[in-house]
CSV table of C-alpha atoms and ligand atoms in Angstrom, one decimal:
chain,number,residue,atom,x,y,z
A,753,UNK,CA,-27.1,16.3,-6.1
A,754,UNK,CA,-25.9,12.8,-5.3
A,755,UNK,CA,-22.4,14.0,-6.0
A,756,UNK,CA,-22.8,17.0,-3.8
A,757,UNK,CA,-24.0,14.8,-1.0
A,758,UNK,CA,-21.4,12.2,-1.3
A,759,UNK,CA,-18.4,14.5,-1.5
A,760,UNK,CA,-19.8,17.1,0.8
A,761,UNK,CA,-20.3,14.6,3.6
A,762,UNK,CA,-17.0,12.8,2.9
A,763,UNK,CA,-14.9,16.0,3.1
A,764,UNK,CA,-17.0,17.6,5.8
A,765,UNK,CA,-17.4,20.7,3.6
A,766,UNK,CA,-20.3,22.9,2.7
A,767,UNK,CA,-22.3,21.0,0.1
A,768,UNK,CA,-22.7,23.9,-2.3
A,769,UNK,CA,-18.9,24.2,-2.8
A,770,UNK,CA,-18.8,20.8,-4.6
A,771,UNK,CA,-20.9,22.1,-7.4
A,772,UNK,CA,-19.6,21.2,-10.8
A,773,UNK,CA,-17.9,18.1,-9.7
A,774,UNK,CA,-18.6,14.5,-10.5
A,775,UNK,CA,-19.8,11.7,-8.2
A,776,UNK,CA,-16.2,11.1,-7.0
A,777,UNK,CA,-14.4,14.3,-7.6
A,778,UNK,CA,-14.7,18.1,-7.2
A,779,UNK,CA,-14.7,20.1,-10.4
A,780,UNK,CA,-11.6,20.0,-12.6
A,781,UNK,CA,-10.7,23.6,-12.2
A,782,UNK,CA,-7.0,23.6,-13.0
A,783,UNK,CA,-5.1,22.6,-16.2
A,784,UNK,CA,-3.6,19.5,-14.5
A,785,UNK,CA,-6.9,18.3,-12.9
A,786,UNK,CA,-8.0,16.2,-15.8
A,787,UNK,CA,-4.6,14.6,-16.0
A,788,UNK,CA,-4.6,13.7,-12.3
A,789,UNK,CA,-8.0,12.2,-12.6
A,790,UNK,CA,-7.0,10.3,-15.7
A,791,UNK,CA,-4.0,8.8,-13.9
A,792,UNK,CA,-6.2,7.9,-10.9
A,793,UNK,CA,-8.8,6.3,-13.1
A,794,UNK,CA,-6.2,4.4,-15.0
A,795,UNK,CA,-4.7,2.9,-11.9
A,796,UNK,CA,-8.1,2.3,-10.3
A,797,UNK,CA,-9.4,0.4,-13.3
A,798,UNK,CA,-6.2,-1.7,-13.7
A,799,UNK,CA,-6.6,-2.7,-10.1
A,800,UNK,CA,-10.3,-3.5,-10.4
A,801,UNK,CA,-9.8,-5.6,-13.6
A,802,UNK,CA,-7.0,-7.6,-12.1
A,803,UNK,CA,-8.7,-8.0,-8.8
A,804,UNK,CA,-11.8,-9.4,-10.5
A,805,UNK,CA,-9.7,-11.7,-12.8
A,806,UNK,CA,-7.5,-13.1,-10.1
A,807,UNK,CA,-10.3,-13.6,-7.5
A,808,UNK,CA,-12.5,-15.0,-10.2
A,809,UNK,CA,-9.9,-17.5,-11.4
A,810,UNK,CA,-9.1,-18.5,-7.8
A,811,UNK,CA,-12.7,-19.2,-7.0
A,812,UNK,CA,-13.3,-21.0,-10.3
A,813,UNK,CA,-10.3,-23.3,-9.8
A,814,UNK,CA,-11.1,-23.9,-6.2
A,815,UNK,CA,-14.5,-25.3,-7.2
A,816,UNK,CA,-13.4,-27.1,-10.4
A,817,UNK,CA,-10.5,-28.9,-8.8
A,818,UNK,CA,-11.9,-29.5,-5.4
A,819,UNK,CA,-11.3,-32.8,-3.7
A,820,UNK,CA,-14.2,-35.2,-4.3
A,821,UNK,CA,-14.8,-39.0,-4.7
A,822,UNK,CA,-13.7,-40.4,-8.1
A,823,UNK,CA,-11.1,-37.7,-8.8
A,824,UNK,CA,-7.5,-38.4,-8.4
A,825,UNK,CA,-4.9,-35.9,-7.2
A,826,UNK,CA,-2.6,-34.6,-10.0
A,827,UNK,CA,1.0,-33.6,-9.6
A,828,UNK,CA,1.3,-29.8,-10.0
A,829,UNK,CA,3.4,-28.8,-13.0
A,830,UNK,CA,6.6,-27.0,-12.0
A,831,UNK,CA,7.3,-25.0,-15.1
A,832,UNK,CA,5.5,-23.3,-18.0
A,833,UNK,CA,7.7,-20.9,-20.0
A,834,UNK,CA,4.9,-19.3,-22.1
A,835,UNK,CA,2.8,-18.7,-19.0
A,836,UNK,CA,5.7,-17.3,-17.0
A,837,UNK,CA,6.6,-14.9,-19.9
A,838,UNK,CA,3.0,-13.8,-20.2
A,839,UNK,CA,2.6,-13.0,-16.5
A,840,UNK,CA,5.9,-11.1,-16.5
A,841,UNK,CA,5.7,-9.1,-19.7
A,842,UNK,CA,2.0,-8.0,-19.6
A,843,UNK,CA,2.3,-6.5,-16.1
A,844,UNK,CA,5.7,-5.0,-17.1
A,845,UNK,CA,4.0,-3.2,-20.0
A,846,UNK,CA,1.1,-2.1,-17.9
A,847,UNK,CA,3.4,-0.8,-15.1
A,848,UNK,CA,5.5,1.1,-17.7
A,849,UNK,CA,2.2,2.8,-19.0
A,850,UNK,CA,1.3,3.8,-15.4
A,851,UNK,CA,4.9,5.0,-14.8
A,852,UNK,CA,4.8,7.0,-18.0
A,853,UNK,CA,1.4,8.6,-17.5
A,854,UNK,CA,2.1,9.5,-13.8
A,855,UNK,CA,5.6,10.8,-14.5
A,856,UNK,CA,4.2,13.1,-17.3
A,857,UNK,CA,1.6,14.6,-15.0
A,858,UNK,CA,3.9,14.8,-12.0
A,859,UNK,CA,6.4,16.8,-14.0
A,860,UNK,CA,3.6,19.0,-15.3
A,861,UNK,CA,2.5,19.7,-11.7
A,862,UNK,CA,6.0,20.5,-10.3
A,863,UNK,CA,7.3,22.5,-13.3
A,864,UNK,CA,6.0,26.1,-13.4
A,865,UNK,CA,5.1,27.2,-17.0
A,866,UNK,CA,7.3,29.5,-18.9
A,867,UNK,CA,5.8,33.0,-19.3
A,868,UNK,CA,4.3,35.2,-16.7
A,869,UNK,CA,3.8,33.5,-13.3
A,870,UNK,CA,2.5,35.7,-10.5
A,871,UNK,CA,3.9,35.0,-7.0
A,872,UNK,CA,1.7,35.0,-3.9
A,873,UNK,CA,3.4,34.6,-0.5
A,874,UNK,CA,1.6,32.1,1.8
A,875,UNK,CA,2.1,31.8,5.5
A,876,UNK,CA,0.5,28.8,7.2
A,877,UNK,CA,0.2,28.8,10.9
A,878,UNK,CA,-1.9,27.4,13.7
A,879,UNK,CA,-4.6,27.8,12.4
A,880,UNK,CA,-5.0,30.0,9.4
A,881,UNK,CA,-3.7,30.8,6.0
A,882,UNK,CA,-2.3,34.3,5.2
A,883,UNK,CA,-1.9,35.3,1.6
A,884,UNK,CA,0.3,38.3,0.8
A,885,UNK,CA,-0.2,39.9,-2.6
A,886,UNK,CA,1.9,42.7,-4.2
A,887,UNK,CA,2.6,44.3,-7.5
A,888,UNK,CA,0.8,42.9,-10.6
A,889,UNK,CA,-1.9,45.5,-11.0
A,890,UNK,CA,-1.9,46.5,-7.3
A,891,UNK,CA,-0.7,50.0,-6.2
A,892,UNK,CA,3.1,49.7,-5.9
A,893,UNK,CA,5.1,49.6,-2.7
A,894,UNK,CA,2.5,48.0,-0.6
A,895,UNK,CA,1.8,44.5,0.6
A,896,UNK,CA,-1.8,43.3,0.7
A,897,UNK,CA,-2.3,40.7,3.4
A,898,UNK,CA,-5.5,38.7,3.4
A,899,UNK,CA,-6.3,36.0,5.9
A,900,UNK,CA,-8.3,33.0,4.6
A,901,UNK,CA,-8.9,34.2,1.1
A,902,UNK,CA,-6.9,33.3,-2.0
A,903,UNK,CA,-7.7,35.5,-4.9
A,904,UNK,CA,-6.7,34.4,-8.5
A,905,UNK,CA,-7.4,35.5,-12.0
A,906,UNK,CA,-8.7,32.9,-14.5
A,907,UNK,CA,-6.1,31.4,-16.8
A,908,UNK,CA,-3.2,33.2,-15.0
A,909,UNK,CA,-0.4,30.9,-13.6
A,910,UNK,CA,0.4,31.5,-9.9
A,911,UNK,CA,3.3,30.4,-7.8
A,912,UNK,CA,2.7,30.0,-4.1
A,913,UNK,CA,5.8,30.7,-2.1
A,914,UNK,CA,4.9,29.0,1.1
A,915,UNK,CA,6.3,28.9,4.6
A,916,UNK,CA,5.4,28.4,8.3
A,917,UNK,CA,6.9,30.5,11.2
A,918,UNK,CA,9.9,28.9,12.9
A,919,UNK,CA,8.0,28.0,16.1
A,920,UNK,CA,4.9,26.5,14.3
A,921,UNK,CA,4.3,23.0,12.9
A,922,UNK,CA,4.0,21.4,9.5
A,923,UNK,CA,0.9,22.3,7.5
A,924,UNK,CA,-0.1,21.3,4.0
A,925,UNK,CA,-2.0,23.3,1.4
A,926,UNK,CA,-4.6,21.3,-0.5
A,927,UNK,CA,-7.0,22.7,-3.2
A,928,UNK,CA,-9.1,19.7,-4.2
A,929,UNK,CA,-10.6,21.5,-7.3
A,930,UNK,CA,-7.0,22.1,-8.6
A,931,UNK,CA,-5.8,18.6,-7.6
A,932,UNK,CA,-2.6,20.1,-6.0
A,933,UNK,CA,-1.1,20.0,-2.6
A,934,UNK,CA,2.2,21.0,-0.9
A,935,UNK,CA,3.6,21.0,2.6
A,936,UNK,CA,4.4,24.2,4.5
A,937,UNK,CA,7.4,23.5,6.7
A,938,UNK,CA,8.7,25.8,9.5
A,939,UNK,CA,11.8,27.7,8.4
A,940,UNK,CA,11.8,26.8,4.8
A,941,UNK,CA,10.1,27.9,1.6
A,942,UNK,CA,8.2,25.4,-0.6
A,943,UNK,CA,6.6,26.3,-3.9
A,944,UNK,CA,3.5,25.3,-5.6
A,945,UNK,CA,2.1,26.5,-8.9
A,946,UNK,CA,-1.3,26.2,-10.5
A,947,UNK,CA,-3.6,27.8,-13.1
A,948,UNK,CA,-7.3,28.0,-12.6
A,949,UNK,CA,-9.1,27.3,-15.9
A,950,UNK,CA,-12.5,27.2,-14.4
A,951,UNK,CA,-14.2,29.4,-11.8
A,952,UNK,CA,-16.5,28.4,-9.0
A,953,UNK,CA,-19.2,30.8,-10.4
A,954,UNK,CA,-19.2,28.7,-13.6
A,955,UNK,CA,-21.1,26.1,-11.5
A,956,UNK,CA,-23.1,28.6,-9.3
A,957,UNK,CA,-20.7,28.3,-6.3
A,958,UNK,CA,-18.9,31.2,-4.7
A,959,UNK,CA,-15.5,29.8,-4.0
A,960,UNK,CA,-13.4,26.6,-4.1
A,961,UNK,CA,-12.2,25.1,-0.8
A,962,UNK,CA,-8.6,25.2,0.3
A,963,UNK,CA,-7.7,23.3,3.4
A,964,UNK,CA,-4.9,22.0,5.6
A,965,UNK,CA,-4.2,18.4,4.9
A,966,UNK,CA,-1.5,17.8,7.5
A,967,UNK,CA,-2.8,17.1,11.0
A,968,UNK,CA,-1.5,20.2,12.9
A,969,UNK,CA,-3.3,20.3,16.3
A,970,UNK,CA,-6.7,21.2,17.9
A,971,UNK,CA,-8.1,23.3,15.1
A,972,UNK,CA,-6.6,21.5,12.1
A,973,UNK,CA,-10.1,20.8,10.7
A,974,UNK,CA,-10.9,24.5,10.9
A,975,UNK,CA,-7.8,25.6,9.0
A,976,UNK,CA,-9.7,26.5,5.8
A,977,UNK,CA,-9.5,29.2,3.2
A,978,UNK,CA,-11.6,30.2,0.2
A,979,UNK,CA,-10.3,30.3,-3.3
A,980,UNK,CA,-11.9,33.0,-5.5
A,981,UNK,CA,-11.3,33.0,-9.3
A,982,UNK,CA,-11.8,36.4,-10.9
A,983,UNK,CA,-12.4,37.1,-14.6
A,984,UNK,CA,-9.7,39.8,-15.0
A,985,UNK,CA,-6.9,41.6,-13.3
A,986,UNK,CA,-9.0,44.8,-12.5
A,987,UNK,CA,-11.6,42.7,-10.7
A,988,UNK,CA,-8.9,40.8,-8.9
A,989,UNK,CA,-7.1,43.9,-7.7
A,990,UNK,CA,-10.3,45.5,-6.4
A,991,UNK,CA,-11.1,42.3,-4.5
A,992,UNK,CA,-7.6,42.0,-3.0
A,993,UNK,CA,-7.6,45.7,-1.9
A,994,UNK,CA,-11.0,45.3,-0.3
A,995,UNK,CA,-10.2,42.1,1.4
A,996,UNK,CA,-6.9,43.4,2.8
A,997,UNK,CA,-8.4,46.6,4.2
A,998,UNK,CA,-9.3,45.7,7.8
A,999,UNK,CA,-10.1,49.3,8.6
A,1000,UNK,CA,-13.4,48.9,6.8
A,1001,UNK,CA,-14.5,46.7,9.7
A,1002,UNK,CA,-16.0,48.0,12.9
A,1003,UNK,CA,-13.2,48.0,15.5
A,1004,UNK,CA,-14.9,45.4,17.7
A,1005,UNK,CA,-15.6,43.1,14.7
A,1006,UNK,CA,-12.1,43.7,13.5
A,1007,UNK,CA,-10.6,42.8,16.9
A,1008,UNK,CA,-12.8,39.7,17.1
A,1009,UNK,CA,-11.8,38.5,13.7
A,1010,UNK,CA,-8.1,39.1,14.4
A,1011,UNK,CA,-8.6,37.2,17.7
A,1012,UNK,CA,-10.2,34.3,15.8
A,1013,UNK,CA,-7.5,34.1,13.2
A,1014,UNK,CA,-4.4,34.8,15.3
A,1015,UNK,CA,-4.9,34.7,19.0
A,1016,UNK,CA,-7.3,31.9,19.9
A,1017,UNK,CA,-4.8,29.2,19.7
A,1018,UNK,CA,-3.2,30.5,22.9
A,1019,UNK,CA,-5.8,32.8,24.5
A,1020,UNK,CA,-9.4,32.1,25.5
A,1021,UNK,CA,-12.3,34.6,26.0
A,1022,UNK,CA,-14.2,32.5,28.6
A,1023,UNK,CA,-11.7,32.9,31.5
A,1024,UNK,CA,-9.9,29.6,31.1
A,1025,UNK,CA,-6.1,30.0,31.2
A,1026,UNK,CA,-4.4,28.6,28.0
A,1027,UNK,CA,-0.9,29.0,26.8
A,1028,UNK,CA,-1.5,32.7,27.5
A,1029,UNK,CA,-3.8,34.5,29.9
A,1030,UNK,CA,-7.5,34.6,29.0
A,1031,UNK,CA,-8.8,37.9,27.6
A,1032,UNK,CA,-11.9,37.7,29.7
A,1033,UNK,CA,-11.9,40.4,32.4
A,1034,UNK,CA,-8.3,41.3,31.4
A,1035,UNK,CA,-8.9,44.9,30.4
A,1036,UNK,CA,-8.2,47.2,33.3
A,1037,UNK,CA,-6.9,44.4,35.6
A,1038,UNK,CA,-3.7,44.6,37.5
A,1039,UNK,CA,-1.4,41.7,36.3
A,1040,UNK,CA,1.6,40.4,38.3
A,1041,UNK,CA,4.6,40.0,36.1
A,1042,UNK,CA,7.4,37.4,36.3
A,1043,UNK,CA,9.6,39.8,38.2
A,1044,UNK,CA,6.9,40.7,40.7
A,1045,UNK,CA,6.1,44.1,39.3
A,1046,UNK,CA,2.4,45.0,38.7
A,1047,UNK,CA,1.1,46.3,35.4
A,1048,UNK,CA,-2.4,47.6,34.6
A,1049,UNK,CA,-3.8,46.2,31.3
A,1050,UNK,CA,-4.4,49.3,29.2
A,1051,UNK,CA,-3.7,50.5,25.6
A,1052,UNK,CA,0.0,50.9,26.3
A,1053,UNK,CA,0.4,47.4,27.8
A,1054,UNK,CA,-1.6,45.7,25.1
A,1055,UNK,CA,0.3,47.5,22.3
A,1056,UNK,CA,3.7,46.5,23.9
A,1057,UNK,CA,2.6,42.9,24.4
A,1058,UNK,CA,1.4,42.6,20.9
A,1059,UNK,CA,4.5,44.1,19.3
A,1060,UNK,CA,7.1,42.8,21.8
A,1061,UNK,CA,5.5,39.9,23.6
A,1062,UNK,CA,8.7,39.1,25.6
A,1063,UNK,CA,8.9,42.6,27.2
A,1064,UNK,CA,6.6,41.8,30.1
A,1065,UNK,CA,5.6,38.2,30.9
A,1066,UNK,CA,2.6,37.6,33.1
A,1067,UNK,CA,3.6,35.4,36.1
A,1068,UNK,CA,2.8,31.7,35.5
A,1069,UNK,CA,2.8,31.8,31.7
A,1070,UNK,CA,5.6,30.9,29.3
A,1071,UNK,CA,7.3,33.4,27.0
A,1072,UNK,CA,5.8,31.7,24.0
A,1073,UNK,CA,4.2,34.4,21.8
A,1074,UNK,CA,5.7,35.7,18.5
A,1075,UNK,CA,5.4,39.4,17.8
A,1076,UNK,CA,2.2,40.2,15.9
A,1077,UNK,CA,2.1,42.6,13.0
A,1078,UNK,CA,-0.4,43.2,10.3
A,1079,UNK,CA,1.5,44.7,7.4
A,1080,UNK,CA,1.0,48.5,7.3
A,1081,UNK,CA,-2.3,48.1,9.2
A,1082,UNK,CA,-0.7,47.1,12.5
A,1083,UNK,CA,-2.1,50.2,14.3
A,1084,UNK,CA,-5.6,49.6,12.9
A,1085,UNK,CA,-5.3,46.0,14.0
A,1086,UNK,CA,-4.2,46.9,17.6
A,1087,UNK,CA,-7.1,49.4,17.8
A,1088,UNK,CA,-9.4,46.5,17.0
A,1089,UNK,CA,-7.8,44.2,19.6
A,1090,UNK,CA,-8.2,46.9,22.3
A,1091,UNK,CA,-11.8,47.5,21.3
A,1092,UNK,CA,-12.6,43.8,21.4
A,1093,UNK,CA,-10.8,43.3,24.7
A,1094,UNK,CA,-12.8,46.1,26.3
A,1095,UNK,CA,-16.0,44.2,25.4
A,1096,UNK,CA,-14.7,41.2,27.4
A,1097,UNK,CA,-14.3,43.3,30.6
A,1098,UNK,CA,-16.9,41.1,32.4
B,1116,CUA,CU1,-2.6,23.2,9.5
B,1116,CUA,CU2,-3.6,21.0,9.7
């Protein structure tokens, strides 16, 4: 419980998610986690031991050789070969040990294992994580896009192929339980592999936390995702198919969830203008475009603005939006957006 409190408060995360961890760390859920913790502890204890030794010796000598009546000042010795060799060689050996251990684990972290590695596409943007799954037990020829949920199979190695849209900013994926993190950079692909050897349910938790660890704007702290570890491929595929199917949601809920994940960085629902017009009261309104023409906000206008945002720009707003698609469920997504927008009519 102490561990839960300490870590939960420190990371600002739900306390239950730290189940299975130690006082300092979340659970060691990947096959590199124990090595990373060992390296950390090794360096930490070397620092503690030398800190205590050096500070202790300094204090001791300060007191022992302090200036006081009856004691004469001695000339400081300028050279002591044995002492100098000792304080050079011992730290050198210790540093080589630190170098060796950290290099070994660093190489383990950056080198994907031989054998089957399943790829998952990751798109990081302000402010959510999208995971795209395909193949590997899923019906062929389809992409399964899931926002905010990373689904894995226990003991299977995964490679994240990560990017960020061209007009976005740098993000960084961090899964504390796996002890791995990697930046997501606009316009390039970065890779990160890991293998879950433990599952959150082992410790009575539902999921591990994944969060953005690169400050990326207003909602950086809300840029979270859940990591689920399934026992086998069949369970995993069923979970991915269910999570990716947004049509199972009621249209208004679907639209609200799409808004929260994709739109709210530029649109509000309270009437305040942001990068784009507020959705409040927008449905059915007549908007004046940049070129002076007037357009009524209806299904056709919303659909066009979602798929080709640059086609009609509302006067006073920048041409800043990127086209929005949702894999092969784009129509279902637009239906949701329209349904949600109608509820904001006033
Ligand atoms: Cu994305 Cu911080």
